[in-house]
Coordinates of C-alpha atoms in Angstrom, one line a residue:
M1 CA 38.5 30.5 81.1
L2 CA 39.8 29.2 84.4
L3 CA 38.2 30.5 87.5
F4 CA 40.9 30.6 90.8
V5 CA 38.9 31.5 93.7
D6 CA 41.8 32.5 96.2
C7 CA 40.9 32.1 99.7
C8 CA 44.6 31.8 100.7
I9 CA 44.6 33.8 104.0
S10 CA 47.3 33.4 106.3
Y11 CA 49.3 35.2 109.0
R12 CA 52.1 34.6 107.0
G13 CA 51.1 37.4 104.6
D14 CA 53.2 36.7 101.4
D15 CA 54.6 33.6 102.8
S16 CA 50.9 31.8 102.7
R17 CA 52.0 27.9 102.0
S18 CA 48.2 28.0 100.7
H19 CA 48.9 30.5 98.2
A20 CA 52.3 29.0 97.2
L21 CA 50.7 25.7 96.6
C22 CA 48.1 27.5 94.0
E23 CA 50.6 29.2 92.5
A24 CA 52.6 26.0 91.6
F25 CA 49.6 25.3 89.7
L26 CA 48.6 28.4 88.2
E27 CA 52.3 28.8 87.0
T28 CA 52.2 25.5 85.1
Y29 CA 48.8 26.1 83.8
R30 CA 49.7 29.0 82.3
K31 CA 52.9 27.5 80.5
T32 CA 50.9 24.7 79.2
H33 CA 47.5 26.3 78.5
P34 CA 49.1 29.5 76.9
G35 CA 46.5 32.5 75.9
E36 CA 43.8 31.0 78.2
E37 CA 42.0 33.7 80.5
I38 CA 42.3 33.3 84.0
E39 CA 39.8 35.2 86.1
V40 CA 40.7 35.2 89.9
V41 CA 38.3 35.9 92.9
N42 CA 40.5 37.5 95.9
L43 CA 38.2 36.4 98.4
Q44 CA 40.3 38.8 101.1
R45 CA 40.1 42.0 98.8
M46 CA 36.1 41.4 98.2
G47 CA 34.9 41.7 101.7
L48 CA 31.5 39.6 100.9
E49 CA 28.8 40.0 103.8
P50 CA 26.7 37.1 104.4
F51 CA 23.1 36.7 103.7
D52 CA 21.0 37.6 106.6
Q53 CA 17.0 38.0 106.5
F54 CA 17.0 41.3 104.3
S55 CA 19.8 40.1 102.0
T56 CA 18.4 37.2 101.6
D57 CA 14.6 38.1 101.0
D58 CA 16.3 40.7 98.1
R59 CA 17.8 37.9 96.4
N60 CA 14.7 35.8 96.4
R61 CA 12.5 38.5 95.1
L62 CA 14.9 39.3 92.3
R63 CA 15.6 35.6 91.6
S64 CA 11.4 35.1 91.7
V65 CA 11.1 37.7 88.3
K66 CA 14.4 36.1 87.0
A67 CA 16.6 39.2 87.5
F68 CA 19.8 37.3 86.9
D69 CA 21.7 40.4 85.7
S70 CA 21.5 41.9 88.9
P71 CA 25.2 42.6 90.5
I72 CA 24.0 40.2 93.6
F73 CA 24.5 37.2 91.1
K74 CA 27.5 38.6 89.3
L75 CA 29.5 36.1 91.4
A76 CA 27.0 33.2 90.4
R77 CA 27.2 33.7 86.8
Q78 CA 30.9 34.1 86.8
F79 CA 31.3 30.4 88.4
K80 CA 29.0 29.1 85.9
R81 CA 30.6 30.2 82.9
A82 CA 34.2 29.3 83.9
D83 CA 35.4 26.3 82.1
R84 CA 37.5 24.9 84.9
I85 CA 37.7 26.0 88.7
V86 CA 40.4 26.0 91.2
I87 CA 39.9 26.8 94.9
G88 CA 42.9 27.4 97.2
A89 CA 42.3 27.9 101.1
P90 CA 44.1 26.4 103.9
L91 CA 42.2 23.7 106.5
R92 CA 40.5 25.8 109.2
D93 CA 38.2 24.4 111.8
L94 CA 37.7 21.0 109.7
T95 CA 36.8 23.0 106.7
F96 CA 38.2 26.5 105.3
P97 CA 37.8 30.0 106.3
A98 CA 34.5 31.5 106.9
M99 CA 34.9 33.8 103.9
L100 CA 34.9 31.1 101.5
R101 CA 31.4 29.6 102.9
I102 CA 30.4 32.8 102.5
Y103 CA 31.7 33.1 98.8
I104 CA 29.4 29.9 98.6
E105 CA 26.0 31.6 99.2
Y106 CA 26.5 33.8 96.5
I107 CA 27.2 31.2 93.7
C108 CA 24.6 28.8 95.0
V109 CA 21.8 30.2 93.1
R110 CA 18.9 28.2 92.0
E111 CA 18.1 28.7 88.0
V112 CA 21.8 30.2 87.8
T113 CA 24.2 27.3 89.0
Y114 CA 21.7 24.9 89.4
H115 CA 17.9 23.7 89.2
Y116 CA 15.3 21.2 89.7
E117 CA 13.7 18.9 87.3
N118 CA 11.6 16.2 88.5
G119 CA 12.8 16.5 92.3
Q120 CA 16.6 16.2 91.0
C121 CA 19.3 18.6 91.5
K122 CA 21.1 19.4 88.2
G123 CA 23.8 21.3 87.8
D124 CA 23.9 24.1 85.4
C125 CA 27.7 25.0 85.2
M126 CA 29.7 24.9 82.2
A127 CA 32.8 23.7 84.0
T128 CA 34.2 19.7 83.6
K129 CA 36.6 20.2 86.4
L130 CA 37.1 21.8 89.8
A131 CA 40.7 21.7 91.9
Y132 CA 40.4 22.2 95.4
L133 CA 44.2 23.0 96.8
N134 CA 44.4 22.6 100.6
V135 CA 47.2 22.8 103.4
S136 CA 47.2 22.6 107.0
G137 CA 49.7 22.8 110.0
G138 CA 48.2 20.0 111.8
P139 CA 47.4 16.5 110.3
E140 CA 44.5 15.8 107.8
S141 CA 41.1 14.9 109.7
E142 CA 39.5 12.0 108.6
G143 CA 36.9 12.4 106.0
N144 CA 37.9 16.0 105.6
L145 CA 34.9 18.3 105.8
G146 CA 36.2 20.9 103.4
V147 CA 37.3 18.4 100.5
E148 CA 33.8 16.6 101.2
Y149 CA 32.2 19.9 101.1
W150 CA 33.4 21.2 97.7
R151 CA 33.0 17.3 96.2
Q152 CA 29.6 17.6 96.9
L153 CA 29.2 21.2 95.8
S154 CA 30.8 20.0 92.2
E155 CA 28.0 17.3 91.7
R156 CA 25.6 19.9 92.8
F157 CA 26.6 22.3 89.8
G158 CA 27.1 19.2 87.7
I159 CA 30.9 19.5 87.7
R160 CA 32.0 15.9 86.7
E161 CA 35.5 15.9 87.5
F162 CA 36.9 16.9 91.3
F163 CA 40.6 17.0 92.1
H164 CA 42.2 17.5 95.5
V165 CA 45.9 18.2 96.5
D166 CA 46.9 18.7 100.0
A167 CA 49.8 19.5 102.1
Y168 CA 49.0 18.5 105.5
G169 CA 51.3 18.3 108.6
L170 CA 53.4 21.4 108.1
D171 CA 53.8 22.1 111.5
I172 CA 54.0 19.1 112.9
E173 CA 57.5 18.1 112.2
P174 CA 58.8 21.5 111.0
E175 CA 62.3 20.1 109.5
K176 CA 59.6 17.9 106.8
S177 CA 57.7 20.9 105.9
E178 CA 59.7 22.0 102.9
I179 CA 59.5 18.3 101.7
I180 CA 55.8 18.2 102.1
M181 CA 55.3 21.3 100.3
A182 CA 57.5 20.5 97.4
A183 CA 55.7 17.0 96.9
A184 CA 52.3 18.7 96.9
C185 CA 53.7 21.4 94.9
D186 CA 55.1 18.5 92.2
K187 CA 51.3 17.0 92.3
A188 CA 49.5 20.5 91.4
R189 CA 51.8 21.3 88.8
E190 CA 51.2 17.5 87.3
L191 CA 47.5 18.5 87.8
A192 CA 47.6 21.7 86.0
K193 CA 49.3 20.0 82.8
A194 CA 46.1 18.1 82.0
F195 CA 43.5 20.2 83.7

């Protein structure tokens, strides 16, 4: 199963450039992996709330009695059982939109997606590959924090292969935006073939 985490929020609505990059990947993936299930987590439609003191206490209480079938762990269970994972988001404030950070809180669950063994973090996710697809109107910042964040999370979850496809600088020279997007979509399609 391929899990697509859709955080393609944009004032452009249906013309979202991050969504276009993800669709280039997904269309090719469907063609080259016929019959494989694709599950979509659309973060805009979920309305996830960040954890506060009370919800954190509730989650820790459930975790302490290993009640991992509780609804609060649903996203972590889904993330854990995915064979491959694709995440799409725009570059926002040097990382990504807040709703993606909230999603991360839901999937980072000790004893579901990772555990500690002799003081070392060990990943428990089934996925072998994770791709992070990212767009920005501005230039890429040095040491892109969103990319590094997902690279390190992949390591924590035990996902061995991390990939990143980007389209940056789309608003710096608008006359070049179509060329930049076309090149990024081609990279996404090539990645999808062997993903």
